[in-house]
mmCIF file with all atom_site columns, C-alpha atoms and ligand atoms in Angstrom:
data_model
loop_
_atom_site.group_PDB
_atom_site.id
_atom_site.type_symbol
_atom_site.label_atom_id
_atom_site.label_alt_id
_atom_site.label_comp_id
_atom_site.label_asym_id
_atom_site.label_entity_id
_atom_site.label_seq_id
_atom_site.pdbx_PDB_ins_code
_atom_site.Cartn_x
_atom_site.Cartn_y
_atom_site.Cartn_z
_atom_site.occupancy
_atom_site.B_iso_or_equiv
_atom_site.pdbx_formal_charge
_atom_site.auth_seq_id
_atom_site.auth_comp_id
_atom_site.auth_asym_id
_atom_site.auth_atom_id
_atom_site.pdbx_PDB_model_num
ATOM   1   C  CA  . MET C 1 1   ? -6.447  -19.007 29.332  1.00 0.00 ? 1   MET C CA  1
ATOM   2   C  CA  . LYS C 1 2   ? -7.468  -15.415 29.259  1.00 0.00 ? 2   LYS C CA  1
ATOM   3   C  CA  . LEU C 1 3   ? -4.324  -14.127 27.653  1.00 0.00 ? 3   LEU C CA  1
ATOM   4   C  CA  . ALA C 1 4   ? -4.835  -17.027 24.878  1.00 0.00 ? 4   ALA C CA  1
ATOM   5   C  CA  . TYR C 1 5   ? -7.936  -15.614 24.104  1.00 0.00 ? 5   TYR C CA  1
ATOM   6   C  CA  . ILE C 1 6   ? -6.842  -11.991 23.619  1.00 0.00 ? 6   ILE C CA  1
ATOM   7   C  CA  . ILE C 1 7   ? -4.087  -13.061 21.371  1.00 0.00 ? 7   ILE C CA  1
ATOM   8   C  CA  . ALA C 1 8   ? -6.538  -15.050 19.366  1.00 0.00 ? 8   ALA C CA  1
ATOM   9   C  CA  . ALA C 1 9   ? -8.911  -12.412 18.998  1.00 0.00 ? 9   ALA C CA  1
ATOM   10  C  CA  . THR C 1 10  ? -6.204  -9.893  18.063  1.00 0.00 ? 10  THR C CA  1
ATOM   11  C  CA  . ALA C 1 11  ? -4.744  -12.044 15.367  1.00 0.00 ? 11  ALA C CA  1
ATOM   12  C  CA  . LEU C 1 12  ? -8.271  -12.425 14.051  1.00 0.00 ? 12  LEU C CA  1
ATOM   13  C  CA  . LEU C 1 13  ? -8.523  -8.765  14.057  1.00 0.00 ? 13  LEU C CA  1
ATOM   14  C  CA  . VAL C 1 14  ? -5.361  -8.174  12.295  1.00 0.00 ? 14  VAL C CA  1
ATOM   15  C  CA  . SER C 1 15  ? -6.356  -10.617 9.508   1.00 0.00 ? 15  SER C CA  1
ATOM   16  C  CA  . VAL C 1 16  ? -9.689  -8.778  9.230   1.00 0.00 ? 16  VAL C CA  1
ATOM   17  C  CA  . ASN C 1 17  ? -7.838  -5.703  8.466   1.00 0.00 ? 17  ASN C CA  1
ATOM   18  C  CA  . ALA C 1 18  ? -5.454  -7.152  6.233   1.00 0.00 ? 18  ALA C CA  1
ATOM   19  C  CA  . GLU C 1 19  ? -8.607  -8.627  3.985   1.00 0.00 ? 19  GLU C CA  1
ATOM   20  C  CA  . ALA C 1 20  ? -10.334 -4.981  4.053   1.00 0.00 ? 20  ALA C CA  1
ATOM   21  C  CA  . ALA C 1 21  ? -7.244  -3.549  2.942   1.00 0.00 ? 21  ALA C CA  1
ATOM   22  C  CA  . GLY C 1 22  ? -7.090  -6.245  0.110   1.00 0.00 ? 22  GLY C CA  1
ATOM   23  C  CA  . ASP C 1 23  ? -3.869  -7.896  -1.703  1.00 0.00 ? 23  ASP C CA  1
ATOM   24  C  CA  . PRO C 1 24  ? -2.212  -5.098  -3.544  1.00 0.00 ? 24  PRO C CA  1
ATOM   25  C  CA  . ALA C 1 25  ? -1.665  -7.645  -6.689  1.00 0.00 ? 25  ALA C CA  1
ATOM   26  C  CA  . ALA C 1 26  ? -5.500  -8.347  -6.584  1.00 0.00 ? 26  ALA C CA  1
ATOM   27  C  CA  . ARG C 1 27  ? -6.337  -4.856  -6.492  1.00 0.00 ? 27  ARG C CA  1
ATOM   28  C  CA  . ALA C 1 28  ? -3.970  -3.826  -9.499  1.00 0.00 ? 28  ALA C CA  1
ATOM   29  C  CA  . GLY C 1 29  ? -5.065  -6.805  -11.472 1.00 0.00 ? 29  GLY C CA  1
ATOM   30  C  CA  . GLU C 1 30  ? -8.795  -5.260  -10.921 1.00 0.00 ? 30  GLU C CA  1
ATOM   31  C  CA  . SER C 1 31  ? -7.310  -1.843  -11.932 1.00 0.00 ? 31  SER C CA  1
ATOM   32  C  CA  . ARG C 1 32  ? -6.050  -3.407  -15.006 1.00 0.00 ? 32  ARG C CA  1
ATOM   33  C  CA  . VAL C 1 33  ? -9.595  -4.672  -15.837 1.00 0.00 ? 33  VAL C CA  1
ATOM   34  C  CA  . ALA C 1 34  ? -11.175 -1.317  -15.228 1.00 0.00 ? 34  ALA C CA  1
ATOM   35  C  CA  . VAL C 1 35  ? -8.371  0.397   -17.484 1.00 0.00 ? 35  VAL C CA  1
ATOM   36  C  CA  . LYS C 1 36  ? -9.177  -2.096  -20.326 1.00 0.00 ? 36  LYS C CA  1
ATOM   37  C  CA  . GLU C 1 37  ? -13.033 -1.356  -19.988 1.00 0.00 ? 37  GLU C CA  1
ATOM   38  C  CA  . PHE C 1 38  ? -12.257 2.407   -20.070 1.00 0.00 ? 38  PHE C CA  1
ATOM   39  C  CA  . PHE C 1 39  ? -9.828  2.017   -22.866 1.00 0.00 ? 39  PHE C CA  1
ATOM   40  C  CA  . GLY C 1 40  ? -12.070 -0.336  -24.945 1.00 0.00 ? 40  GLY C CA  1
ATOM   41  C  CA  . ALA C 1 41  ? -15.313 2.102   -24.489 1.00 0.00 ? 41  ALA C CA  1
ATOM   42  C  CA  . LEU C 1 42  ? -13.659 5.334   -25.423 1.00 0.00 ? 42  LEU C CA  1
ATOM   43  C  CA  . LYS C 1 43  ? -11.791 3.804   -28.429 1.00 0.00 ? 43  LYS C CA  1
ATOM   44  C  CA  . GLY C 1 44  ? -14.899 2.469   -29.660 1.00 0.00 ? 44  GLY C CA  1
ATOM   45  C  CA  . GLU C 1 45  ? -16.791 5.414   -29.450 1.00 0.00 ? 45  GLU C CA  1
ATOM   46  C  CA  . LEU C 1 46  ? -13.594 7.570   -31.006 1.00 0.00 ? 46  LEU C CA  1
ATOM   47  C  CA  . VAL C 1 47  ? -13.281 5.331   -34.101 1.00 0.00 ? 47  VAL C CA  1
ATOM   48  C  CA  . ALA C 1 48  ? -17.221 5.430   -34.577 1.00 0.00 ? 48  ALA C CA  1
ATOM   49  C  CA  . ALA C 1 49  ? -17.161 9.186   -34.350 1.00 0.00 ? 49  ALA C CA  1
ATOM   50  C  CA  . ILE C 1 50  ? -14.413 9.464   -36.817 1.00 0.00 ? 50  ILE C CA  1
ATOM   51  C  CA  . LYS C 1 51  ? -15.918 7.110   -39.309 1.00 0.00 ? 51  LYS C CA  1
ATOM   52  C  CA  . ALA C 1 52  ? -19.323 8.899   -39.035 1.00 0.00 ? 52  ALA C CA  1
ATOM   53  C  CA  . GLY C 1 53  ? -17.857 12.530  -39.418 1.00 0.00 ? 53  GLY C CA  1
ATOM   54  C  CA  . GLY C 1 54  ? -14.101 12.569  -39.279 1.00 0.00 ? 54  GLY C CA  1
ATOM   55  C  CA  . PRO C 1 55  ? -11.871 13.890  -36.429 1.00 0.00 ? 55  PRO C CA  1
ATOM   56  C  CA  . VAL C 1 56  ? -13.428 17.275  -36.016 1.00 0.00 ? 56  VAL C CA  1
ATOM   57  C  CA  . ASN C 1 57  ? -16.900 15.426  -35.307 1.00 0.00 ? 57  ASN C CA  1
ATOM   58  C  CA  . ALA C 1 58  ? -14.882 13.222  -32.708 1.00 0.00 ? 58  ALA C CA  1
ATOM   59  C  CA  . ILE C 1 59  ? -13.355 15.835  -30.573 1.00 0.00 ? 59  ILE C CA  1
ATOM   60  C  CA  . LYS C 1 60  ? -16.808 16.445  -29.100 1.00 0.00 ? 60  LYS C CA  1
ATOM   61  C  CA  . THR C 1 61  ? -16.629 12.638  -28.388 1.00 0.00 ? 61  THR C CA  1
ATOM   62  C  CA  . CYS C 1 62  ? -13.393 13.186  -26.546 1.00 0.00 ? 62  CYS C CA  1
ATOM   63  C  CA  . ASN C 1 63  ? -14.854 15.969  -24.481 1.00 0.00 ? 63  ASN C CA  1
ATOM   64  C  CA  . ILE C 1 64  ? -18.069 14.413  -23.630 1.00 0.00 ? 64  ILE C CA  1
ATOM   65  C  CA  . GLU C 1 65  ? -17.655 10.618  -23.677 1.00 0.00 ? 65  GLU C CA  1
ATOM   66  C  CA  . ALA C 1 66  ? -13.924 10.275  -21.865 1.00 0.00 ? 66  ALA C CA  1
ATOM   67  C  CA  . PRO C 1 67  ? -15.445 11.894  -18.792 1.00 0.00 ? 67  PRO C CA  1
ATOM   68  C  CA  . ALA C 1 68  ? -18.737 10.104  -18.849 1.00 0.00 ? 68  ALA C CA  1
ATOM   69  C  CA  . ILE C 1 69  ? -17.229 6.715   -19.279 1.00 0.00 ? 69  ILE C CA  1
ATOM   70  C  CA  . ALA C 1 70  ? -14.568 7.469   -16.600 1.00 0.00 ? 70  ALA C CA  1
ATOM   71  C  CA  . ALA C 1 71  ? -17.607 8.535   -14.164 1.00 0.00 ? 71  ALA C CA  1
ATOM   72  C  CA  . SER C 1 72  ? -19.634 5.442   -14.871 1.00 0.00 ? 72  SER C CA  1
ATOM   73  C  CA  . ILE C 1 73  ? -16.537 2.937   -14.122 1.00 0.00 ? 73  ILE C CA  1
ATOM   74  C  CA  . SER C 1 74  ? -15.925 5.063   -10.927 1.00 0.00 ? 74  SER C CA  1
ATOM   75  C  CA  . GLU C 1 75  ? -19.493 4.872   -9.752  1.00 0.00 ? 75  GLU C CA  1
ATOM   76  C  CA  . LYS C 1 76  ? -19.724 1.175   -10.483 1.00 0.00 ? 76  LYS C CA  1
ATOM   77  C  CA  . LYS C 1 77  ? -16.480 0.448   -8.674  1.00 0.00 ? 77  LYS C CA  1
ATOM   78  C  CA  . GLY C 1 78  ? -16.650 3.034   -5.984  1.00 0.00 ? 78  GLY C CA  1
ATOM   79  C  CA  . TRP C 1 79  ? -12.960 4.145   -7.132  1.00 0.00 ? 79  TRP C CA  1
ATOM   80  C  CA  . ARG C 1 80  ? -11.891 7.568   -8.850  1.00 0.00 ? 80  ARG C CA  1
ATOM   81  C  CA  . VAL C 1 81  ? -10.892 6.535   -12.643 1.00 0.00 ? 81  VAL C CA  1
ATOM   82  C  CA  . ALA C 1 82  ? -9.419  9.238   -14.699 1.00 0.00 ? 82  ALA C CA  1
ATOM   83  C  CA  . ARG C 1 83  ? -6.844  10.133  -17.386 1.00 0.00 ? 83  ARG C CA  1
ATOM   84  C  CA  . THR C 1 84  ? -4.120  12.574  -16.673 1.00 0.00 ? 84  THR C CA  1
ATOM   85  C  CA  . SER C 1 85  ? -0.984  14.108  -18.488 1.00 0.00 ? 85  SER C CA  1
ATOM   86  C  CA  . LEU C 1 86  ? 2.063   16.355  -18.109 1.00 0.00 ? 86  LEU C CA  1
ATOM   87  C  CA  . LYS C 1 87  ? 0.845   18.130  -21.235 1.00 0.00 ? 87  LYS C CA  1
ATOM   88  C  CA  . LEU C 1 88  ? -2.850  18.634  -20.770 1.00 0.00 ? 88  LEU C CA  1
ATOM   89  C  CA  . ARG C 1 89  ? -5.674  19.380  -23.059 1.00 0.00 ? 89  ARG C CA  1
ATOM   90  C  CA  . ASN C 1 90  ? -8.256  19.978  -20.613 1.00 0.00 ? 90  ASN C CA  1
ATOM   91  C  CA  . GLN C 1 91  ? -7.245  21.220  -17.093 1.00 0.00 ? 91  GLN C CA  1
ATOM   92  C  CA  . ASN C 1 92  ? -9.892  18.818  -15.393 1.00 0.00 ? 92  ASN C CA  1
ATOM   93  C  CA  . ASN C 1 93  ? -7.376  16.061  -16.069 1.00 0.00 ? 93  ASN C CA  1
ATOM   94  C  CA  . ALA C 1 94  ? -4.610  17.734  -14.132 1.00 0.00 ? 94  ALA C CA  1
ATOM   95  C  CA  . PRO C 1 95  ? -2.338  15.391  -12.358 1.00 0.00 ? 95  PRO C CA  1
ATOM   96  C  CA  . ASP C 1 96  ? -1.681  15.765  -8.519  1.00 0.00 ? 96  ASP C CA  1
ATOM   97  C  CA  . ALA C 1 97  ? 1.557   15.522  -6.872  1.00 0.00 ? 97  ALA C CA  1
ATOM   98  C  CA  . TRP C 1 98  ? 1.590   11.657  -6.908  1.00 0.00 ? 98  TRP C CA  1
ATOM   99  C  CA  . GLU C 1 99  ? 0.646   11.366  -10.378 1.00 0.00 ? 99  GLU C CA  1
ATOM   100 C  CA  . THR C 1 100 ? 3.203   13.887  -11.579 1.00 0.00 ? 100 THR C CA  1
ATOM   101 C  CA  . ARG C 1 101 ? 5.740   12.034  -10.086 1.00 0.00 ? 101 ARG C CA  1
ATOM   102 C  CA  . VAL C 1 102 ? 4.557   8.680   -11.783 1.00 0.00 ? 102 VAL C CA  1
ATOM   103 C  CA  . LEU C 1 103 ? 4.218   10.548  -15.184 1.00 0.00 ? 103 LEU C CA  1
ATOM   104 C  CA  . GLU C 1 104 ? 7.689   11.677  -14.867 1.00 0.00 ? 104 GLU C CA  1
ATOM   105 C  CA  . TYR C 1 105 ? 8.905   8.328   -14.083 1.00 0.00 ? 105 TYR C CA  1
ATOM   106 C  CA  . PHE C 1 106 ? 7.036   6.807   -16.988 1.00 0.00 ? 106 PHE C CA  1
ATOM   107 C  CA  . ASP C 1 107 ? 8.959   9.386   -19.235 1.00 0.00 ? 107 ASP C CA  1
ATOM   108 C  CA  . LYS C 1 108 ? 12.337  8.543   -17.635 1.00 0.00 ? 108 LYS C CA  1
ATOM   109 C  CA  . ARG C 1 109 ? 12.051  4.786   -18.489 1.00 0.00 ? 109 ARG C CA  1
ATOM   110 C  CA  . LYS C 1 110 ? 10.722  5.679   -22.042 1.00 0.00 ? 110 LYS C CA  1
ATOM   111 C  CA  . ALA C 1 111 ? 13.842  7.620   -22.598 1.00 0.00 ? 111 ALA C CA  1
ATOM   112 C  CA  . ALA C 1 112 ? 16.028  4.961   -21.307 1.00 0.00 ? 112 ALA C CA  1
ATOM   113 C  CA  . GLY C 1 113 ? 14.423  2.616   -23.918 1.00 0.00 ? 113 GLY C CA  1
ATOM   114 C  CA  . ASP C 1 114 ? 11.404  0.728   -21.977 1.00 0.00 ? 114 ASP C CA  1
ATOM   115 C  CA  . ASP C 1 115 ? 8.145   -0.365  -23.446 1.00 0.00 ? 115 ASP C CA  1
ATOM   116 C  CA  . PRO C 1 116 ? 5.315   2.092   -22.612 1.00 0.00 ? 116 PRO C CA  1
ATOM   117 C  CA  . THR C 1 117 ? 2.742   -0.488  -23.203 1.00 0.00 ? 117 THR C CA  1
ATOM   118 C  CA  . LYS C 1 118 ? 3.688   -2.320  -20.316 1.00 0.00 ? 118 LYS C CA  1
ATOM   119 C  CA  . MET C 1 119 ? 4.102   0.437   -17.835 1.00 0.00 ? 119 MET C CA  1
ATOM   120 C  CA  . GLU C 1 120 ? 2.231   0.560   -14.711 1.00 0.00 ? 120 GLU C CA  1
ATOM   121 C  CA  . VAL C 1 121 ? 2.866   1.576   -11.046 1.00 0.00 ? 121 VAL C CA  1
ATOM   122 C  CA  . TYR C 1 122 ? 0.663   0.890   -7.951  1.00 0.00 ? 122 TYR C CA  1
ATOM   123 C  CA  . GLN C 1 123 ? 1.280   1.784   -4.550  1.00 0.00 ? 123 GLN C CA  1
ATOM   124 C  CA  . VAL C 1 124 ? -0.536  2.523   -1.245  1.00 0.00 ? 124 VAL C CA  1
ATOM   125 C  CA  . VAL C 1 125 ? -0.472  6.328   -0.654  1.00 0.00 ? 125 VAL C CA  1
ATOM   126 C  CA  . ASP C 1 126 ? -2.182  7.839   2.385   1.00 0.00 ? 126 ASP C CA  1
ATOM   127 C  CA  . GLY C 1 127 ? -4.410  5.072   3.069   1.00 0.00 ? 127 GLY C CA  1
ATOM   128 C  CA  . GLU C 1 128 ? -5.570  4.800   -0.748  1.00 0.00 ? 128 GLU C CA  1
ATOM   129 C  CA  . PHE C 1 129 ? -4.640  1.902   -3.037  1.00 0.00 ? 129 PHE C CA  1
ATOM   130 C  CA  . ARG C 1 130 ? -3.425  4.057   -6.241  1.00 0.00 ? 130 ARG C CA  1
ATOM   131 C  CA  . TYR C 1 131 ? -2.663  2.834   -9.769  1.00 0.00 ? 131 TYR C CA  1
ATOM   132 C  CA  . MET C 1 132 ? -1.370  3.917   -12.801 1.00 0.00 ? 132 MET C CA  1
ATOM   133 C  CA  . LYS C 1 133 ? -0.754  2.486   -16.417 1.00 0.00 ? 133 LYS C CA  1
ATOM   134 C  CA  . ALA C 1 134 ? 0.788   4.689   -19.196 1.00 0.00 ? 134 ALA C CA  1
ATOM   135 C  CA  . ILE C 1 135 ? -0.878  5.509   -22.257 1.00 0.00 ? 135 ILE C CA  1
ATOM   136 C  CA  . PRO C 1 136 ? 1.125   5.517   -25.425 1.00 0.00 ? 136 PRO C CA  1
ATOM   137 C  CA  . THR C 1 137 ? 0.333   7.679   -28.579 1.00 0.00 ? 137 THR C CA  1
ATOM   138 C  CA  . ALA C 1 138 ? -0.731  5.461   -31.513 1.00 0.00 ? 138 ALA C CA  1
ATOM   139 C  CA  . ALA C 1 139 ? -0.214  6.748   -34.981 1.00 0.00 ? 139 ALA C CA  1
ATOM   140 C  CA  . LYS C 1 140 ? -4.020  5.935   -35.618 1.00 0.00 ? 140 LYS C CA  1
ATOM   141 C  CA  . PRO C 1 141 ? -6.176  7.666   -34.643 1.00 0.00 ? 141 PRO C CA  1
ATOM   142 C  CA  . CYS C 1 142 ? -4.397  9.584   -31.826 1.00 0.00 ? 142 CYS C CA  1
ATOM   143 C  CA  . LEU C 1 143 ? -1.907  11.805  -33.968 1.00 0.00 ? 143 LEU C CA  1
ATOM   144 C  CA  . ALA C 1 144 ? -5.025  13.457  -35.814 1.00 0.00 ? 144 ALA C CA  1
ATOM   145 C  CA  . CYS C 1 145 ? -5.612  15.233  -32.652 1.00 0.00 ? 145 CYS C CA  1
ATOM   146 C  CA  . HIS C 1 146 ? -2.614  15.042  -30.692 1.00 0.00 ? 146 HIS C CA  1
ATOM   147 C  CA  . GLY C 1 147 ? 0.363   14.888  -33.429 1.00 0.00 ? 147 GLY C CA  1
ATOM   148 C  CA  . GLU C 1 148 ? 2.812   17.296  -34.635 1.00 0.00 ? 148 GLU C CA  1
ATOM   149 C  CA  . LYS C 1 149 ? 0.898   18.368  -37.472 1.00 0.00 ? 149 LYS C CA  1
ATOM   150 C  CA  . VAL C 1 150 ? -2.866  18.276  -37.155 1.00 0.00 ? 150 VAL C CA  1
ATOM   151 C  CA  . PRO C 1 151 ? -5.249  18.864  -39.948 1.00 0.00 ? 151 PRO C CA  1
ATOM   152 C  CA  . PRO C 1 152 ? -6.218  22.886  -40.162 1.00 0.00 ? 152 PRO C CA  1
ATOM   153 C  CA  . LYS C 1 153 ? -10.020 22.113  -39.439 1.00 0.00 ? 153 LYS C CA  1
ATOM   154 C  CA  . VAL C 1 154 ? -8.986  19.964  -36.145 1.00 0.00 ? 154 VAL C CA  1
ATOM   155 C  CA  . GLU C 1 155 ? -6.654  22.846  -35.290 1.00 0.00 ? 155 GLU C CA  1
ATOM   156 C  CA  . GLU C 1 156 ? -9.490  25.178  -35.750 1.00 0.00 ? 156 GLU C CA  1
ATOM   157 C  CA  . ALA C 1 157 ? -11.771 23.256  -33.684 1.00 0.00 ? 157 ALA C CA  1
ATOM   158 C  CA  . LEU C 1 158 ? -9.265  22.452  -30.986 1.00 0.00 ? 158 LEU C CA  1
ATOM   159 C  CA  . ASN C 1 159 ? -8.159  26.133  -30.678 1.00 0.00 ? 159 ASN C CA  1
ATOM   160 C  CA  . ALA C 1 160 ? -11.888 26.963  -30.182 1.00 0.00 ? 160 ALA C CA  1
ATOM   161 C  CA  . MET C 1 161 ? -12.573 24.586  -27.608 1.00 0.00 ? 161 MET C CA  1
ATOM   162 C  CA  . TYR C 1 162 ? -9.278  24.387  -25.861 1.00 0.00 ? 162 TYR C CA  1
ATOM   163 C  CA  . PRO C 1 163 ? -7.511  27.845  -25.972 1.00 0.00 ? 163 PRO C CA  1
ATOM   164 C  CA  . ASP C 1 164 ? -4.926  26.421  -23.560 1.00 0.00 ? 164 ASP C CA  1
ATOM   165 C  CA  . ASP C 1 165 ? -4.191  23.149  -25.338 1.00 0.00 ? 165 ASP C CA  1
ATOM   166 C  CA  . LYS C 1 166 ? -0.880  21.610  -24.659 1.00 0.00 ? 166 LYS C CA  1
ATOM   167 C  CA  . ALA C 1 167 ? -1.651  18.324  -25.997 1.00 0.00 ? 167 ALA C CA  1
ATOM   168 C  CA  . ARG C 1 168 ? -0.168  18.533  -29.461 1.00 0.00 ? 168 ARG C CA  1
ATOM   169 C  CA  . GLY C 1 169 ? 3.348   17.685  -30.767 1.00 0.00 ? 169 GLY C CA  1
ATOM   170 C  CA  . TYR C 1 170 ? 3.227   14.121  -30.149 1.00 0.00 ? 170 TYR C CA  1
ATOM   171 C  CA  . LYS C 1 171 ? 5.027   11.386  -32.044 1.00 0.00 ? 171 LYS C CA  1
ATOM   172 C  CA  . ALA C 1 172 ? 3.932   7.834   -32.329 1.00 0.00 ? 172 ALA C CA  1
ATOM   173 C  CA  . GLY C 1 173 ? 5.191   5.592   -29.589 1.00 0.00 ? 173 GLY C CA  1
ATOM   174 C  CA  . ASP C 1 174 ? 5.437   8.857   -27.099 1.00 0.00 ? 174 ASP C CA  1
ATOM   175 C  CA  . ILE C 1 175 ? 3.608   8.516   -23.666 1.00 0.00 ? 175 ILE C CA  1
ATOM   176 C  CA  . ARG C 1 176 ? 0.466   11.035  -24.105 1.00 0.00 ? 176 ARG C CA  1
ATOM   177 C  CA  . GLY C 1 177 ? -0.539  10.418  -20.384 1.00 0.00 ? 177 GLY C CA  1
ATOM   178 C  CA  . ALA C 1 178 ? -1.724  7.600   -18.103 1.00 0.00 ? 178 ALA C CA  1
ATOM   179 C  CA  . PHE C 1 179 ? -4.858  6.230   -16.872 1.00 0.00 ? 179 PHE C CA  1
ATOM   180 C  CA  . THR C 1 180 ? -5.243  6.571   -12.989 1.00 0.00 ? 180 THR C CA  1
ATOM   181 C  CA  . ILE C 1 181 ? -7.289  4.880   -10.367 1.00 0.00 ? 181 ILE C CA  1
ATOM   182 C  CA  . SER C 1 182 ? -7.609  5.532   -6.767  1.00 0.00 ? 182 SER C CA  1
ATOM   183 C  CA  . GLN C 1 183 ? -9.528  2.818   -4.451  1.00 0.00 ? 183 GLN C CA  1
ATOM   184 C  CA  . PRO C 1 184 ? -10.604 3.895   -1.017  1.00 0.00 ? 184 PRO C CA  1
ATOM   185 C  CA  . MET C 1 185 ? -9.219  1.110   1.296   1.00 0.00 ? 185 MET C CA  1
HETATM 186 C  C1  . HEC F 2 .   ? -10.755 13.327  -32.460 1.00 0.00 ? 201 HEC F C1  1
HETATM 187 C  C2  . HEC F 2 .   ? -9.722  13.984  -31.832 1.00 0.00 ? 201 HEC F C2  1
HETATM 188 C  C3  . HEC F 2 .   ? -8.891  13.068  -30.876 1.00 0.00 ? 201 HEC F C3  1
HETATM 189 C  C4  . HEC F 2 .   ? -8.229  11.781  -31.025 1.00 0.00 ? 201 HEC F C4  1
HETATM 190 C  C5  . HEC F 2 .   ? -8.242  10.917  -32.412 1.00 0.00 ? 201 HEC F C5  1
HETATM 191 C  C6  . HEC F 2 .   ? -7.902  11.396  -29.612 1.00 0.00 ? 201 HEC F C6  1
HETATM 192 N  N1  . HEC F 2 .   ? -7.876  12.535  -28.750 1.00 0.00 ? 201 HEC F N1  1
HETATM 193 FE FE1 . HEC F 2 .   ? -7.240  12.409  -27.165 1.00 0.00 ? 201 HEC F FE1 1
HETATM 194 N  N2  . HEC F 2 .   ? -8.082  13.932  -26.486 1.00 0.00 ? 201 HEC F N2  1
HETATM 195 C  C7  . HEC F 2 .   ? -8.986  14.731  -27.240 1.00 0.00 ? 201 HEC F C7  1
HETATM 196 C  C8  . HEC F 2 .   ? -9.790  15.645  -26.613 1.00 0.00 ? 201 HEC F C8  1
HETATM 197 C  C9  . HEC F 2 .   ? -10.639 16.720  -27.179 1.00 0.00 ? 201 HEC F C9  1
HETATM 198 C  C10 . HEC F 2 .   ? -9.351  15.749  -25.288 1.00 0.00 ? 201 HEC F C10 1
HETATM 199 C  C11 . HEC F 2 .   ? -9.893  16.506  -24.228 1.00 0.00 ? 201 HEC F C11 1
HETATM 200 C  C12 . HEC F 2 .   ? -10.878 15.692  -23.542 1.00 0.00 ? 201 HEC F C12 1
HETATM 201 C  C13 . HEC F 2 .   ? -11.636 16.400  -22.435 1.00 0.00 ? 201 HEC F C13 1
HETATM 202 O  O1  . HEC F 2 .   ? -12.236 17.454  -22.416 1.00 0.00 ? 201 HEC F O1  1
HETATM 203 O  O2  . HEC F 2 .   ? -11.545 16.003  -21.164 1.00 0.00 ? 201 HEC F O2  1
HETATM 204 C  C14 . HEC F 2 .   ? -8.242  14.584  -25.297 1.00 0.00 ? 201 HEC F C14 1
HETATM 205 C  C15 . HEC F 2 .   ? -7.754  14.120  -23.973 1.00 0.00 ? 201 HEC F C15 1
HETATM 206 C  C16 . HEC F 2 .   ? -6.605  13.040  -23.925 1.00 0.00 ? 201 HEC F C16 1
HETATM 207 C  C17 . HEC F 2 .   ? -6.333  12.784  -22.520 1.00 0.00 ? 201 HEC F C17 1
HETATM 208 C  C18 . HEC F 2 .   ? -6.565  13.259  -21.264 1.00 0.00 ? 201 HEC F C18 1
HETATM 209 C  C19 . HEC F 2 .   ? -5.489  14.222  -20.973 1.00 0.00 ? 201 HEC F C19 1
HETATM 210 C  C20 . HEC F 2 .   ? -5.534  15.768  -21.492 1.00 0.00 ? 201 HEC F C20 1
HETATM 211 O  O3  . HEC F 2 .   ? -4.642  15.871  -22.307 1.00 0.00 ? 201 HEC F O3  1
HETATM 212 O  O4  . HEC F 2 .   ? -6.772  16.407  -20.945 1.00 0.00 ? 201 HEC F O4  1
HETATM 213 C  C21 . HEC F 2 .   ? -5.410  11.759  -22.785 1.00 0.00 ? 201 HEC F C21 1
HETATM 214 C  C22 . HEC F 2 .   ? -4.536  10.876  -22.141 1.00 0.00 ? 201 HEC F C22 1
HETATM 215 C  C23 . HEC F 2 .   ? -5.580  11.280  -24.552 1.00 0.00 ? 201 HEC F C23 1
HETATM 216 N  N3  . HEC F 2 .   ? -6.421  12.220  -25.254 1.00 0.00 ? 201 HEC F N3  1
HETATM 217 C  C24 . HEC F 2 .   ? -4.726  10.334  -25.180 1.00 0.00 ? 201 HEC F C24 1
HETATM 218 C  C25 . HEC F 2 .   ? -5.431  10.091  -26.643 1.00 0.00 ? 201 HEC F C25 1
HETATM 219 C  C26 . HEC F 2 .   ? -4.887  8.942   -27.272 1.00 0.00 ? 201 HEC F C26 1
HETATM 220 C  C27 . HEC F 2 .   ? -3.908  7.839   -26.501 1.00 0.00 ? 201 HEC F C27 1
HETATM 221 C  C28 . HEC F 2 .   ? -5.433  8.847   -28.373 1.00 0.00 ? 201 HEC F C28 1
HETATM 222 C  C29 . HEC F 2 .   ? -5.255  7.586   -29.351 1.00 0.00 ? 201 HEC F C29 1
HETATM 223 C  C30 . HEC F 2 .   ? -5.742  6.586   -29.019 1.00 0.00 ? 201 HEC F C30 1
HETATM 224 C  C31 . HEC F 2 .   ? -6.183  9.816   -28.408 1.00 0.00 ? 201 HEC F C31 1
HETATM 225 N  N4  . HEC F 2 .   ? -6.285  10.739  -27.281 1.00 0.00 ? 201 HEC F N4  1
HETATM 226 C  C32 . HEC F 2 .   ? -6.958  10.365  -29.574 1.00 0.00 ? 201 HEC F C32 1
HETATM 227 C  C33 . HEC F 2 .   ? -9.120  14.853  -28.557 1.00 0.00 ? 201 HEC F C33 1
HETATM 228 C  C34 . HEC F 2 .   ? -8.521  13.431  -29.237 1.00 0.00 ? 201 HEC F C34 1
#
């Protein structure tokens, strides 16, 4: 009788732990929603700023709004939500070792002909749930600031703000980087 009780208690403990860890597929689903929110909000701000004052005006938007939107979603969810890339404009967005591996994996899949709009990876790493989704480069508006030939005024403004900018030279369809999420478990 005593043994049965202990077994039952252990089973309960295991199931509570599994619940706290969450179902990875459910966490990935929540991550997708957060990425959509981030991308939607940033793209809205970006397009509005370009409309109001051209791409030079919108550089400030990316510099200020991208980290602000990321911070507000991170705070709301209790996660770390950010953007990263192998060719950085802002060093604050530098990938860690796991993110670097995933970015390289995305590039490899792109080179093999896979569609970047569908690329995502999720994994539990050192007790954290981690999720990344590739960000393809769209002809509009991305190339105005990340393309092979950016307008001279944009070039001037980017050189002044980001003297170490590596995030130019992209073509439409290239992988610009990725959204990255870490959820504590
Ligand atoms: C008006 C210029 C402009 C346009 C248009 C633009 N970006 Fe950027 N992008 C920037 C700036 C400026 C930064 C650096 C932001 C910062 O300081 O965190 C940046 C950073 C990024 C980063 C973070 C990694 C890094 O290099 O620091 C990604 C990813 C990115 N852009 C993707 C895109 C995509 C995809 C598009 C098209 C939907 C796009 N950008 C359009 C100016 C632009």
